[in-house]
Short mmCIF file of C-alpha atoms in Angstrom, two decimals:
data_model
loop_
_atom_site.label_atom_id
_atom_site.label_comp_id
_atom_site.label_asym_id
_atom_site.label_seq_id
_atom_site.Cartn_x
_atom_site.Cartn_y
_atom_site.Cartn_z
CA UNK A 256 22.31 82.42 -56.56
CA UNK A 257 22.74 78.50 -56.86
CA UNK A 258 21.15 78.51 -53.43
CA UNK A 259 17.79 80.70 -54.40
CA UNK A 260 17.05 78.45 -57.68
CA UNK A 261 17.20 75.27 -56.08
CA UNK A 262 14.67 76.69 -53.43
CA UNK A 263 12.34 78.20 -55.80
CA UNK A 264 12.31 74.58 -58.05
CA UNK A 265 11.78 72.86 -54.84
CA UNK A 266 9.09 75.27 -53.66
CA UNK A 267 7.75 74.34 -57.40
CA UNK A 268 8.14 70.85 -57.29
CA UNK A 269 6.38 70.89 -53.93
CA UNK A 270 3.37 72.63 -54.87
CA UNK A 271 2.88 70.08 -58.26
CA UNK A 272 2.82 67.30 -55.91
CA UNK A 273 0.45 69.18 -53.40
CA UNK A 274 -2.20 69.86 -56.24
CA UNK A 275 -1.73 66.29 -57.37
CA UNK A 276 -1.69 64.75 -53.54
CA UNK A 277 -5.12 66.45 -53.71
CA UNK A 278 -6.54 65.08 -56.98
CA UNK A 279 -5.77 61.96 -55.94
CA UNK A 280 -7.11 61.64 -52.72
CA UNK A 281 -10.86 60.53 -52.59
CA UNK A 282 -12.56 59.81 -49.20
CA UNK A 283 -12.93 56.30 -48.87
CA UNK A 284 -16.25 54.92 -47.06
CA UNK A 285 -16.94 51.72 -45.29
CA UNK A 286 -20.54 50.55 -46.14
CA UNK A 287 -22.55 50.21 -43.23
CA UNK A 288 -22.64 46.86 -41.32
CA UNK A 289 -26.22 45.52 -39.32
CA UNK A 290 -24.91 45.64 -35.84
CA UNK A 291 -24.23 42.51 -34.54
CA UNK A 292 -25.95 41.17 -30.90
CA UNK A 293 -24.74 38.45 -28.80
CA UNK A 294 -26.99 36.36 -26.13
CA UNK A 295 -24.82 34.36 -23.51
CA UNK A 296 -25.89 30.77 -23.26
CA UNK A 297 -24.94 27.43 -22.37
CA UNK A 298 -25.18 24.82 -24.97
CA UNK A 299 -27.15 22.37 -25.09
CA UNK A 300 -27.06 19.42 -22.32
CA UNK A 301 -24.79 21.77 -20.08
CA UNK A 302 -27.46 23.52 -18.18
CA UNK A 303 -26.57 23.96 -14.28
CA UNK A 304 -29.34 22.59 -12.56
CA UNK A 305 -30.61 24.14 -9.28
CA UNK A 306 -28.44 22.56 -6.09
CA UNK A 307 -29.76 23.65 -2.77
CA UNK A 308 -27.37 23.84 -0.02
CA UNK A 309 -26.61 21.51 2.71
CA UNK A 310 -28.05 21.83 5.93
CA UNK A 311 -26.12 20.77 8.74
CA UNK A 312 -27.64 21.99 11.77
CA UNK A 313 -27.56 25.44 13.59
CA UNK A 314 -24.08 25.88 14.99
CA UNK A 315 -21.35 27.34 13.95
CA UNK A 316 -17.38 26.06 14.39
CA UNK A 317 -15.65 26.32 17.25
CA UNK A 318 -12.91 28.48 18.01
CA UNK A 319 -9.16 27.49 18.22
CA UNK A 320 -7.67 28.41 21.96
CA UNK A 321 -5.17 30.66 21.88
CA UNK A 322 -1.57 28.50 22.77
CA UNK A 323 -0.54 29.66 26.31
CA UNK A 324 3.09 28.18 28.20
CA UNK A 325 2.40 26.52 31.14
CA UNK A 326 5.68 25.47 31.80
CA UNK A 327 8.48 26.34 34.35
CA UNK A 328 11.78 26.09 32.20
CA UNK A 329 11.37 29.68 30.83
CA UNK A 330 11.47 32.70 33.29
CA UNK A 331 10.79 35.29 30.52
CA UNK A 332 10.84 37.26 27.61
CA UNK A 333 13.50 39.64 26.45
CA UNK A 334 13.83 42.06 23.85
CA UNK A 335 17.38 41.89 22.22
CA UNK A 336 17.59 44.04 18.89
CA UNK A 337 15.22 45.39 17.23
CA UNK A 338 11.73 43.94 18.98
CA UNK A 339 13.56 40.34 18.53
CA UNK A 340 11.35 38.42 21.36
CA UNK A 341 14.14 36.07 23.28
CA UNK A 342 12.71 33.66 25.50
CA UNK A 343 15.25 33.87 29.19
CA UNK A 344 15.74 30.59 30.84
CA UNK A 345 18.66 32.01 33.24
CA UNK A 346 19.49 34.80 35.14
CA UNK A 347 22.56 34.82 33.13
CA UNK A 348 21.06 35.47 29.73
CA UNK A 349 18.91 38.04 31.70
CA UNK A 350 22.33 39.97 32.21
CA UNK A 351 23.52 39.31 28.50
CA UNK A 352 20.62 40.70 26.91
CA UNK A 353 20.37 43.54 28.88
CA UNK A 354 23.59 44.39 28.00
CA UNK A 355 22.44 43.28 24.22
CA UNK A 356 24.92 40.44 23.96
CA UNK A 357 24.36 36.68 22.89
CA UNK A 358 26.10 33.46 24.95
#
């Protein structure tokens, strides 16, 4: 019974502040601004003048050739884990790395 009456003086209570929430509230408006524009310029004395650009002829650069060995010390390239390029400058190391070992 305690139970019930509290609800129903709660239920009553809320509906009081309900009716009063809603005499209270009022819509509030924002008055009306004049839109506002902006124009991009530079001030004044930092205009970029006109530069043309340099003319240095008709060609182009030149390519940079591609590094090639030309010596005799290495005999080869081996593979040893994982695409790991070795260079082979014996017939031993040949051996080792095919049997993927390191001197």
């Amino acid at each position: 019974a305690d139970e019930a009456r509290r609800a129903r003086e709660l239920a009553a209570e809320w509906g009081r502040n309900q009716a009063k929430w809603a005499s209270m509230s009022t819509k509030v408006t924002t008055p009306k601004r004049e839109s506002l524009s902006y124009t991009l310029s530079a001030p004044a004395g930092r205009e970029t003048k006109y530069i043309p650009s340099r003319n240095t002829g008709d060609g182009i650069a030149n390519t940079k050739q591609i590094p090639q060995y030309t010596g005799t010390k290495i005999l080869g390239i081996g593979t040893m884990h994982k695409s790991n390029a070795v260079p082979i400058f014996s017939d031993e190391e040949a051996v080792e790395i095919s049997r993927m070992r390191r001197g």
